[in-house]
Amino acid sequence: MARIIPVSSGKGGVGKTTFSINYAIDLSRYGRTVLVDLDLGTSSLRNSLDVDVNYDLYHYFRKNVPLDRCVTPLGRKLDPQNKYPLFGFVASPMGMIDEITNFHDKYRDLLIEGINSLKASYVVLDLKAGLDSRVLDFLPYTNTGVLVFTPHLPAAVYTAAEIVKAILFRKLRLIFTRNSPLYKMVSGLDYYKLFNDLLDRIEDTYDRTFINLDAFVTELEGAIHEERVVQFIRSSIKEFRIFYVLNRFNGIRESAESVVTPFHKRINETVAEGMPMMNLGWVVEDEEINRMNNLRVPAVLDRVTQTHHQGGVDDKIRELRQLYVGLGKTASARKLEKNTPSQAVAAPSGLDEQLQVLNTMYESESKKSYRDNFQYITLRTLYLIRERPVDHFGDIRLGRSHAELLQGILKREPS
Ligand SMILES: Nc1ncnc2c1ncn2[C@@H]1O[C@H](COP(=O)(O)OP(=O)(O)O)[C@@H](O)[C@H]1O
Ligand SMILES: [Mg+2]
């Protein structure tokens, strides 16, 4: 079963496409990886990869070619020694075809169906910037996938916070739809109206009565005397995980000041306090990356020295003592480290802890090149995938119908 990892950002130009390509190529050393271009209309993947494409999303939508057959390998030109046989990408159509670029429900469902059935271990989605439904429909309800930030474009953190808020609102709206099983647990008042009126007021940023979802939970607590329900809603919010990478990294001070601190504050203010945030790593600013991009060659491919790994992940994870810094240590990771079995530790969520994580990473990673940066992020990804429940990072399938989505969300419903 594939793990689907969406890559998104608040703004364009932060390096999503560059990151997605190199990340997916690096991931493919550990398992079949398919990168899908969901920034339809800009042809960004095909413009960044010097490969001839036979079938793309045009053929999938219009000519009924199965999505697996629309996967293009790197080919001879980019990978002459066939070092990355497990990598492939699905290109978006050449140029803009309105019906595809601004796709509606039918194409969305078709796309979700295709992505869910891709034969791969990892599926990376290169999304468009911003937060309309063509982005939100491809994000899981339990985490952000990977958000890309750069200290060079600090305003992107505000839009990214809006993405987090938007996913959580979608999730809450779903939990509170008319036919939600949740209403079976509370009775008496018209709770449908109560919940949704409250959500409307929080969503309305001009209404300052309820500023964020913490206020929502407090209000709920006062209104309904059903601790199980309140607890479920509270954990639906608090367990939402935020993962990000810092692109064009230029030192910890800049990143702390222009990205980590403002993002953290923004989330606390406008979404909820204490949400788990995890920095997966960074990619340094390097003119080589830009130069290679212009040549349509992914930077990690240049001067390749390593072939793909078969199952060597455990060794790698042991090797990198700092690998899981800030991701929350699982019981098995702690065992590996200290030989003392203990409970899993939650990921740090305070700002001080976030900055501490950045500092600790810097001690081990500051001298490293962009290639090492991608490896570090890849290994942390694999660590999360292997050590954490499936919905903690990425997802195993994208939800299509409301019923399916609701089922997924409520599967942990208190009984
Ligand atoms: N780490 C980096 N170092 C140097 N240049 C970068 C880096 N990441 C991205 N770029 C450059 O930034 C520009 C925007 O990158 P791109 O991946 O197209 O962003 P997005 O997909 O978010 O719009 C490109 O010109 C790219 O070459
Ligand atoms: Mg892009």
CSV table of C-alpha atoms and ligand atoms in Angstrom, one decimal:
chain,number,residue,atom,x,y,z
A,1,MET,CA,0.0,0.0,0.0
A,2,ALA,CA,1.4,3.4,-1.0
A,3,ARG,CA,2.0,6.2,1.5
A,4,ILE,CA,0.7,9.4,0.0
A,5,ILE,CA,2.8,12.5,0.9
A,6,PRO,CA,1.4,15.8,-0.4
A,7,VAL,CA,3.8,18.8,-0.6
A,8,SER,CA,2.2,22.2,-0.4
A,9,SER,CA,3.0,25.7,0.6
A,10,GLY,CA,1.3,29.0,1.3
A,11,LYS,CA,2.8,30.7,-1.7
A,12,GLY,CA,4.4,30.0,-5.0
A,13,GLY,CA,8.1,30.3,-5.5
A,14,VAL,CA,9.2,28.7,-2.2
A,15,GLY,CA,10.6,25.7,-3.9
A,16,LYS,CA,7.8,23.1,-3.8
A,17,THR,CA,8.5,21.6,-7.2
A,18,THR,CA,12.3,21.6,-6.6
A,19,PHE,CA,11.8,20.0,-3.3
A,20,SER,CA,9.2,17.4,-4.5
A,21,ILE,CA,11.4,16.2,-7.3
A,22,ASN,CA,14.5,15.8,-5.4
A,23,TYR,CA,12.7,14.4,-2.4
A,24,ALA,CA,10.8,11.8,-4.5
A,25,ILE,CA,14.0,10.8,-6.3
A,26,ASP,CA,15.8,10.3,-3.0
A,27,LEU,CA,12.8,8.4,-1.5
A,28,SER,CA,12.8,6.1,-4.5
A,29,ARG,CA,16.1,4.6,-3.3
A,30,TYR,CA,14.0,2.9,-0.6
A,31,GLY,CA,11.0,1.9,-2.6
A,32,ARG,CA,9.0,2.6,-5.7
A,33,THR,CA,8.1,6.3,-5.7
A,34,VAL,CA,5.7,8.1,-8.0
A,35,LEU,CA,5.7,11.9,-8.1
A,36,VAL,CA,2.4,13.4,-9.4
A,37,ASP,CA,2.2,17.0,-10.8
A,38,LEU,CA,-1.0,18.5,-9.3
A,39,ASP,CA,-0.1,22.0,-10.2
A,40,LEU,CA,-2.1,21.5,-13.3
A,41,GLY,CA,-1.7,24.2,-15.9
A,42,THR,CA,1.8,25.2,-15.2
A,43,SER,CA,3.5,22.0,-16.5
A,44,SER,CA,6.0,22.4,-13.7
A,45,LEU,CA,7.3,18.9,-13.5
A,46,ARG,CA,7.8,18.4,-17.2
A,47,ASN,CA,9.5,21.8,-17.3
A,48,SER,CA,11.9,20.7,-14.6
A,49,LEU,CA,12.7,17.2,-16.0
A,50,ASP,CA,14.5,16.8,-19.3
A,51,VAL,CA,12.5,13.7,-20.3
A,52,ASP,CA,10.1,12.9,-23.2
A,53,VAL,CA,6.6,12.2,-21.8
A,54,ASN,CA,4.4,9.8,-23.7
A,55,TYR,CA,1.4,9.8,-21.5
A,56,ASP,CA,0.3,12.4,-19.0
A,57,LEU,CA,-2.8,13.4,-17.1
A,58,TYR,CA,-4.4,14.5,-20.4
A,59,HIS,CA,-4.3,10.8,-21.5
A,60,TYR,CA,-5.6,9.7,-18.1
A,61,PHE,CA,-8.6,12.1,-18.2
A,62,ARG,CA,-9.4,12.2,-21.9
A,63,LYS,CA,-8.1,8.9,-23.3
A,64,ASN,CA,-8.7,6.5,-20.5
A,65,VAL,CA,-5.1,5.5,-20.2
A,66,PRO,CA,-4.6,4.0,-16.7
A,67,LEU,CA,-2.7,6.3,-14.3
A,68,ASP,CA,0.0,3.7,-13.8
A,69,ARG,CA,0.7,3.8,-17.5
A,70,CYS,CA,1.0,7.6,-17.3
A,71,VAL,CA,4.1,7.3,-15.1
A,72,THR,CA,7.3,8.4,-16.9
A,73,PRO,CA,10.7,7.1,-15.7
A,74,LEU,CA,13.8,9.3,-15.6
A,75,GLY,CA,15.1,7.5,-18.7
A,76,ARG,CA,18.6,7.3,-20.3
A,77,LYS,CA,19.3,11.0,-20.5
A,78,LEU,CA,18.8,11.8,-16.8
A,79,ASP,CA,19.7,8.4,-15.4
A,80,PRO,CA,22.2,6.8,-17.8
A,81,GLN,CA,23.3,4.1,-15.4
A,82,ASN,CA,19.7,3.3,-14.3
A,83,LYS,CA,20.4,4.1,-10.7
A,84,TYR,CA,16.9,5.2,-10.0
A,85,PRO,CA,14.7,2.6,-11.6
A,86,LEU,CA,12.1,2.9,-8.8
A,87,PHE,CA,11.3,6.6,-9.6
A,88,GLY,CA,8.7,7.8,-11.9
A,89,PHE,CA,6.5,10.9,-12.4
A,90,VAL,CA,3.1,11.7,-13.7
A,91,ALA,CA,3.2,14.9,-15.7
A,92,SER,CA,0.4,17.4,-16.0
A,93,PRO,CA,-0.9,18.2,-19.5
A,94,MET,CA,1.2,20.5,-21.7
A,95,GLY,CA,-0.1,24.0,-21.4
A,96,MET,CA,-3.5,24.9,-20.0
A,97,ILE,CA,-6.6,23.0,-20.8
A,98,ASP,CA,-9.3,24.7,-18.8
A,99,GLU,CA,-11.4,21.6,-18.1
A,100,ILE,CA,-8.3,19.9,-16.6
A,101,THR,CA,-6.5,22.8,-15.0
A,102,ASN,CA,-9.6,24.0,-13.2
A,103,PHE,CA,-11.0,20.5,-12.7
A,104,HIS,CA,-14.4,19.9,-11.1
A,105,ASP,CA,-15.7,17.1,-9.0
A,106,LYS,CA,-15.8,14.4,-11.7
A,107,TYR,CA,-12.1,14.9,-12.6
A,108,ARG,CA,-11.2,15.3,-9.0
A,109,ASP,CA,-12.8,12.0,-8.1
A,110,LEU,CA,-11.1,10.3,-11.1
A,111,LEU,CA,-7.7,11.8,-10.0
A,112,ILE,CA,-8.2,10.6,-6.4
A,113,GLU,CA,-9.1,7.2,-7.6
A,114,GLY,CA,-6.1,7.0,-9.8
A,115,ILE,CA,-3.7,8.2,-7.1
A,116,ASN,CA,-5.2,5.7,-4.6
A,117,SER,CA,-4.5,2.9,-6.9
A,118,LEU,CA,-1.0,3.7,-8.0
A,119,LYS,CA,1.4,0.8,-7.5
A,120,ALA,CA,4.1,2.4,-5.4
A,121,SER,CA,5.5,2.5,-1.9
A,122,TYR,CA,5.5,6.3,-1.8
A,123,VAL,CA,3.4,8.8,-3.8
A,124,VAL,CA,4.5,12.4,-3.6
A,125,LEU,CA,2.1,15.1,-4.7
A,126,ASP,CA,3.5,18.4,-6.0
A,127,LEU,CA,0.5,20.7,-5.2
A,128,LYS,CA,-0.2,24.2,-6.4
A,129,ALA,CA,0.3,27.2,-4.1
A,130,GLY,CA,-2.5,28.5,-1.9
A,131,LEU,CA,-5.5,26.9,-0.4
A,132,ASP,CA,-8.4,26.4,-2.7
A,133,SER,CA,-10.2,23.1,-3.0
A,134,ARG,CA,-7.8,21.7,-5.6
A,135,VAL,CA,-5.2,21.8,-2.9
A,136,LEU,CA,-7.3,20.9,0.2
A,137,ASP,CA,-8.9,17.9,-1.5
A,138,PHE,CA,-5.5,16.2,-1.7
A,139,LEU,CA,-4.5,16.9,1.9
A,140,PRO,CA,-5.2,14.3,4.7
A,141,TYR,CA,-7.3,15.3,7.6
A,142,THR,CA,-4.8,14.3,10.3
A,143,ASN,CA,-1.7,16.1,9.1
A,144,THR,CA,-0.4,18.6,6.7
A,145,GLY,CA,1.8,16.4,4.6
A,146,VAL,CA,4.9,18.5,4.0
A,147,LEU,CA,4.7,22.2,4.1
A,148,VAL,CA,7.6,24.0,2.4
A,149,PHE,CA,8.7,27.3,3.8
A,150,THR,CA,11.6,29.6,3.0
A,151,PRO,CA,13.0,32.4,5.1
A,152,HIS,CA,13.2,34.3,1.8
A,153,LEU,CA,9.4,34.5,1.6
A,154,PRO,CA,8.2,35.0,5.2
A,155,ALA,CA,4.7,35.8,4.2
A,156,ALA,CA,4.2,32.2,3.1
A,157,VAL,CA,3.9,31.2,6.8
A,158,TYR,CA,0.7,33.1,7.2
A,159,THR,CA,-1.0,31.4,4.2
A,160,ALA,CA,0.4,28.0,5.5
A,161,ALA,CA,-1.3,28.7,8.8
A,162,GLU,CA,-4.5,29.3,6.8
A,163,ILE,CA,-4.0,25.9,5.2
A,164,VAL,CA,-3.8,24.2,8.6
A,165,LYS,CA,-6.9,26.1,9.7
A,166,ALA,CA,-8.8,25.2,6.5
A,167,ILE,CA,-8.1,21.5,6.8
A,168,LEU,CA,-9.2,21.5,10.4
A,169,PHE,CA,-12.4,23.3,9.5
A,170,ARG,CA,-13.1,20.9,6.8
A,171,LYS,CA,-12.6,18.1,9.2
A,172,LEU,CA,-14.9,19.7,11.9
A,173,ARG,CA,-17.6,20.5,9.3
A,174,LEU,CA,-17.5,16.9,8.3
A,175,ILE,CA,-17.8,15.7,11.8
A,176,PHE,CA,-20.8,18.0,12.3
A,177,THR,CA,-22.6,17.2,9.1
A,178,ARG,CA,-26.3,16.5,9.4
A,179,ASN,CA,-26.1,12.7,9.3
A,180,SER,CA,-23.0,12.4,11.5
A,181,PRO,CA,-23.1,9.5,14.0
A,182,LEU,CA,-21.8,12.0,16.6
A,183,TYR,CA,-25.4,13.3,17.1
A,184,LYS,CA,-26.4,10.0,18.4
A,185,MET,CA,-24.2,10.7,21.4
A,186,VAL,CA,-25.8,14.0,22.3
A,187,SER,CA,-29.5,14.7,22.4
A,188,GLY,CA,-31.8,17.5,23.4
A,189,LEU,CA,-30.8,20.7,21.7
A,190,ASP,CA,-30.4,21.3,18.0
A,191,TYR,CA,-26.7,20.5,18.1
A,192,TYR,CA,-26.3,20.7,14.4
A,193,LYS,CA,-27.1,24.3,14.5
A,194,LEU,CA,-25.1,25.0,17.6
A,195,PHE,CA,-21.9,23.4,16.2
A,196,ASN,CA,-22.2,25.0,12.8
A,197,ASP,CA,-23.1,28.4,14.0
A,198,LEU,CA,-20.1,28.3,16.3
A,199,LEU,CA,-17.8,27.2,13.4
A,200,ASP,CA,-19.1,30.0,11.2
A,201,ARG,CA,-18.2,32.5,13.8
A,202,ILE,CA,-14.7,31.2,14.3
A,203,GLU,CA,-14.1,30.9,10.5
A,204,ASP,CA,-15.3,34.5,10.2
A,205,THR,CA,-12.0,36.3,11.0
A,206,TYR,CA,-13.8,39.6,11.3
A,207,ASP,CA,-15.9,38.3,14.2
A,208,ARG,CA,-13.5,38.5,17.2
A,209,THR,CA,-15.7,36.7,19.7
A,210,PHE,CA,-14.2,33.4,19.2
A,211,ILE,CA,-10.7,33.7,17.9
A,212,ASN,CA,-9.6,30.1,17.4
A,213,LEU,CA,-10.6,26.5,17.9
A,214,ASP,CA,-9.6,26.6,21.6
A,215,ALA,CA,-12.5,29.0,22.1
A,216,PHE,CA,-14.7,26.6,20.2
A,217,VAL,CA,-13.9,23.7,22.5
A,218,THR,CA,-14.4,25.9,25.6
A,219,GLU,CA,-17.8,26.9,24.3
A,220,LEU,CA,-18.8,23.3,23.5
A,221,GLU,CA,-17.8,22.3,27.0
A,222,GLY,CA,-20.2,24.9,28.4
A,223,ALA,CA,-23.0,23.9,26.0
A,224,ILE,CA,-23.0,20.1,26.0
A,225,HIS,CA,-22.5,17.9,29.0
A,226,GLU,CA,-21.1,15.0,27.2
A,227,GLU,CA,-17.4,14.7,28.0
A,228,ARG,CA,-16.7,11.9,25.5
A,229,VAL,CA,-17.8,14.2,22.6
A,230,VAL,CA,-15.9,17.2,23.8
A,231,GLN,CA,-12.8,15.0,24.3
A,232,PHE,CA,-13.2,13.6,20.8
A,233,ILE,CA,-13.4,17.1,19.3
A,234,ARG,CA,-10.5,18.3,21.4
A,235,SER,CA,-8.3,15.4,20.3
A,236,SER,CA,-9.3,15.8,16.7
A,237,ILE,CA,-7.9,19.2,16.8
A,238,LYS,CA,-4.8,18.7,19.1
A,239,GLU,CA,-3.7,15.6,17.3
A,240,PHE,CA,-3.4,17.3,14.0
A,241,ARG,CA,0.2,17.2,13.0
A,242,ILE,CA,2.1,19.9,11.2
A,243,PHE,CA,5.3,18.9,9.2
A,244,TYR,CA,7.5,21.4,7.4
A,245,VAL,CA,10.8,21.8,5.7
A,246,LEU,CA,12.8,25.0,5.4
A,247,ASN,CA,14.0,25.6,1.8
A,248,ARG,CA,16.8,27.9,0.8
A,249,PHE,CA,18.0,27.7,4.5
A,250,ASN,CA,20.5,30.3,5.4
A,251,GLY,CA,21.2,29.8,9.1
A,252,ILE,CA,19.2,29.1,12.2
A,253,ARG,CA,18.8,32.7,13.3
A,254,GLU,CA,17.1,33.8,10.0
A,255,SER,CA,14.9,30.7,9.9
A,256,ALA,CA,13.9,31.1,13.6
A,257,GLU,CA,13.1,34.8,13.2
A,258,SER,CA,11.3,34.7,9.8
A,259,VAL,CA,9.7,31.3,9.8
A,260,VAL,CA,9.6,29.2,12.9
A,261,THR,CA,8.6,31.8,15.4
A,262,PRO,CA,6.0,33.6,13.3
A,263,PHE,CA,4.5,30.4,12.1
A,264,HIS,CA,4.3,29.0,15.6
A,265,LYS,CA,2.7,32.2,16.9
A,266,ARG,CA,0.2,32.3,14.1
A,267,ILE,CA,-0.9,28.7,14.6
A,268,ASN,CA,-1.4,29.3,18.3
A,269,GLU,CA,-3.4,32.5,17.7
A,270,THR,CA,-5.6,31.6,14.8
A,271,VAL,CA,-5.9,27.8,15.0
A,272,ALA,CA,-5.2,26.3,18.5
A,273,GLU,CA,-2.4,26.2,21.1
A,274,GLY,CA,0.0,23.4,21.5
A,275,MET,CA,-0.4,21.7,18.1
A,276,PRO,CA,2.4,19.3,17.3
A,277,MET,CA,4.8,20.9,14.8
A,278,MET,CA,7.6,19.0,13.3
A,279,ASN,CA,10.5,20.3,11.3
A,280,LEU,CA,11.7,17.6,9.0
A,281,GLY,CA,14.8,19.4,8.1
A,282,TRP,CA,16.1,21.9,5.6
A,283,VAL,CA,17.6,22.3,2.2
A,284,VAL,CA,20.3,24.9,1.9
A,285,GLU,CA,20.3,27.7,-0.6
A,286,ASP,CA,22.6,26.6,-3.3
A,287,GLU,CA,23.2,28.1,-6.7
A,288,GLU,CA,23.8,24.6,-8.0
A,289,ILE,CA,20.2,23.7,-7.4
A,290,ASN,CA,19.0,26.6,-9.4
A,291,ARG,CA,21.5,26.0,-12.2
A,292,MET,CA,20.5,22.3,-12.5
A,293,ASN,CA,16.8,23.4,-12.5
A,294,ASN,CA,17.5,25.6,-15.5
A,295,LEU,CA,19.1,22.6,-17.2
A,296,ARG,CA,16.0,20.5,-16.3
A,297,VAL,CA,18.1,18.1,-14.3
A,298,PRO,CA,17.2,17.3,-10.7
A,299,ALA,CA,20.1,18.5,-8.5
A,300,VAL,CA,20.3,15.2,-6.4
A,301,LEU,CA,21.1,13.3,-9.7
A,302,ASP,CA,24.2,15.3,-10.4
A,303,ARG,CA,27.4,13.4,-9.7
A,304,VAL,CA,25.5,10.5,-8.2
A,305,THR,CA,27.6,8.3,-6.0
A,306,GLN,CA,25.0,6.2,-4.4
A,307,THR,CA,22.7,3.6,-5.8
A,308,HIS,CA,19.4,2.8,-4.2
A,309,HIS,CA,19.2,1.0,-1.0
A,310,GLN,CA,17.5,-2.3,-0.4
A,311,GLY,CA,16.3,-2.6,3.2
A,312,GLY,CA,19.2,-0.7,4.7
A,313,VAL,CA,16.9,1.7,6.5
A,314,ASP,CA,17.4,0.2,10.0
A,315,ASP,CA,21.1,0.7,9.8
A,316,LYS,CA,20.7,4.2,8.5
A,317,ILE,CA,18.3,5.0,11.3
A,318,ARG,CA,20.8,3.7,13.9
A,319,GLU,CA,23.6,5.6,12.3
A,320,LEU,CA,21.9,8.9,12.5
A,321,ARG,CA,21.6,9.5,16.2
A,322,GLN,CA,19.9,12.8,15.7
A,323,LEU,CA,17.5,11.4,13.2
A,324,TYR,CA,14.4,11.7,15.2
A,325,VAL,CA,15.1,15.0,17.0
A,326,GLY,CA,11.8,16.8,17.4
A,327,LEU,CA,9.7,14.1,15.9
A,328,GLY,CA,8.8,12.6,19.2
A,329,LYS,CA,10.5,9.4,20.1
A,330,THR,CA,8.6,6.2,19.8
A,331,ALA,CA,9.0,3.4,22.3
A,332,SER,CA,11.2,1.4,19.9
A,333,ALA,CA,13.4,4.4,19.1
A,334,ARG,CA,14.0,5.0,22.8
A,335,LYS,CA,14.8,1.4,23.2
A,336,LEU,CA,17.4,1.6,20.4
A,337,GLU,CA,19.0,4.6,22.0
A,338,LYS,CA,19.0,3.7,25.7
A,339,ASN,CA,18.0,0.1,26.0
A,340,THR,CA,15.3,1.2,28.3
A,341,PRO,CA,11.7,0.4,27.2
A,342,SER,CA,9.4,3.3,27.8
A,343,GLN,CA,6.4,5.0,26.5
A,344,ALA,CA,6.3,6.9,23.3
A,345,VAL,CA,7.0,10.6,23.8
A,346,ALA,CA,4.9,13.2,22.1
A,347,ALA,CA,6.5,15.5,19.6
A,348,PRO,CA,7.4,18.9,21.2
A,349,SER,CA,5.0,21.6,20.5
A,350,GLY,CA,6.1,24.7,22.4
A,351,LEU,CA,8.0,27.5,20.6
A,352,ASP,CA,11.1,27.0,22.9
A,353,GLU,CA,11.1,23.4,22.0
A,354,GLN,CA,10.8,24.2,18.3
A,355,LEU,CA,13.8,26.5,18.5
A,356,GLN,CA,15.7,23.9,20.5
A,357,VAL,CA,15.0,21.3,17.8
A,358,LEU,CA,16.4,23.7,15.2
A,359,ASN,CA,19.5,24.2,17.3
A,360,THR,CA,20.0,20.5,17.9
A,361,MET,CA,19.7,19.8,14.2
A,362,TYR,CA,22.1,22.5,13.4
A,363,GLU,CA,24.8,20.9,15.6
A,364,SER,CA,24.7,17.8,13.4
A,365,GLU,CA,23.7,19.1,10.0
A,366,SER,CA,25.1,22.6,9.6
A,367,LYS,CA,28.1,21.6,7.5
A,368,LYS,CA,26.2,19.4,5.1
A,369,SER,CA,25.4,19.8,1.5
A,370,TYR,CA,22.0,19.9,-0.1
A,371,ARG,CA,22.4,16.2,-1.1
A,372,ASP,CA,22.9,15.3,2.6
A,373,ASN,CA,19.9,17.6,3.4
A,374,PHE,CA,17.6,15.6,1.2
A,375,GLN,CA,18.9,12.3,2.6
A,376,TYR,CA,18.3,13.6,6.1
A,377,ILE,CA,14.7,14.5,5.3
A,378,THR,CA,14.2,11.2,3.5
A,379,LEU,CA,15.4,9.2,6.5
A,380,ARG,CA,13.2,11.2,8.9
A,381,THR,CA,10.3,10.5,6.5
A,382,LEU,CA,11.0,6.8,6.6
A,383,TYR,CA,11.3,6.9,10.3
A,384,LEU,CA,7.9,8.5,10.6
A,385,ILE,CA,6.4,6.0,8.2
A,386,ARG,CA,7.8,3.0,9.9
A,387,GLU,CA,7.5,4.1,13.5
A,388,ARG,CA,4.2,5.9,13.5
A,389,PRO,CA,0.6,5.0,12.9
A,390,VAL,CA,-0.4,5.5,9.3
A,391,ASP,CA,-2.4,8.6,9.8
A,392,HIS,CA,0.4,10.5,11.6
A,393,PHE,CA,2.3,11.3,8.4
A,394,GLY,CA,0.8,11.3,4.9
A,395,ASP,CA,-2.0,8.9,4.3
A,396,ILE,CA,-2.7,5.5,2.7
A,397,ARG,CA,-5.6,6.8,0.6
A,398,LEU,CA,-7.2,10.0,-0.3
A,399,GLY,CA,-10.8,10.2,0.8
A,400,ARG,CA,-13.4,10.7,-2.0
A,401,SER,CA,-17.0,10.8,-0.8
A,402,HIS,CA,-18.2,12.5,2.3
A,403,ALA,CA,-19.2,9.2,3.8
A,404,GLU,CA,-15.8,7.7,3.2
A,405,LEU,CA,-14.1,10.7,4.7
A,406,LEU,CA,-16.4,10.7,7.7
A,407,GLN,CA,-15.8,7.1,8.3
A,408,GLY,CA,-12.0,7.7,8.3
A,409,ILE,CA,-12.3,10.5,10.7
A,410,LEU,CA,-14.7,8.8,13.1
A,411,LYS,CA,-12.9,5.5,13.2
A,412,ARG,CA,-11.4,6.5,16.4
A,413,GLU,CA,-14.7,7.7,17.8
A,414,PRO,CA,-15.1,6.9,21.5
A,415,SER,CA,-17.6,4.1,21.8
B,1,LIG,N1,17.4,25.3,-2.3
B,1,LIG,C1,17.5,26.1,-3.3
B,1,LIG,N2,18.6,26.8,-3.6
B,1,LIG,C2,18.6,27.7,-4.7
B,1,LIG,N3,17.6,27.9,-5.5
B,1,LIG,C3,16.4,27.2,-5.2
B,1,LIG,C4,16.3,26.3,-4.2
B,1,LIG,N4,15.0,25.8,-4.2
B,1,LIG,C5,14.4,26.4,-5.2
B,1,LIG,N5,15.2,27.3,-5.9
B,1,LIG,C6,14.8,28.1,-7.0
B,1,LIG,O1,13.7,28.8,-6.6
B,1,LIG,C7,12.8,29.0,-7.7
B,1,LIG,C8,11.4,28.5,-7.4
B,1,LIG,O2,11.4,27.1,-7.1
B,1,LIG,P1,10.2,26.2,-7.5
B,1,LIG,O3,10.6,24.8,-7.1
B,1,LIG,O4,9.7,26.4,-8.9
B,1,LIG,O5,9.1,26.8,-6.5
B,1,LIG,P2,7.5,26.5,-6.4
B,1,LIG,O6,7.2,25.1,-6.9
B,1,LIG,O7,7.2,26.6,-4.9
B,1,LIG,O8,6.8,27.6,-7.1
B,1,LIG,C9,13.4,28.2,-8.9
B,1,LIG,O9,14.0,29.1,-9.7
B,1,LIG,C10,14.4,27.3,-8.2
B,1,LIG,O10,15.5,27.0,-9.0
B,2,MG,MG,5.8,24.5,-8.4
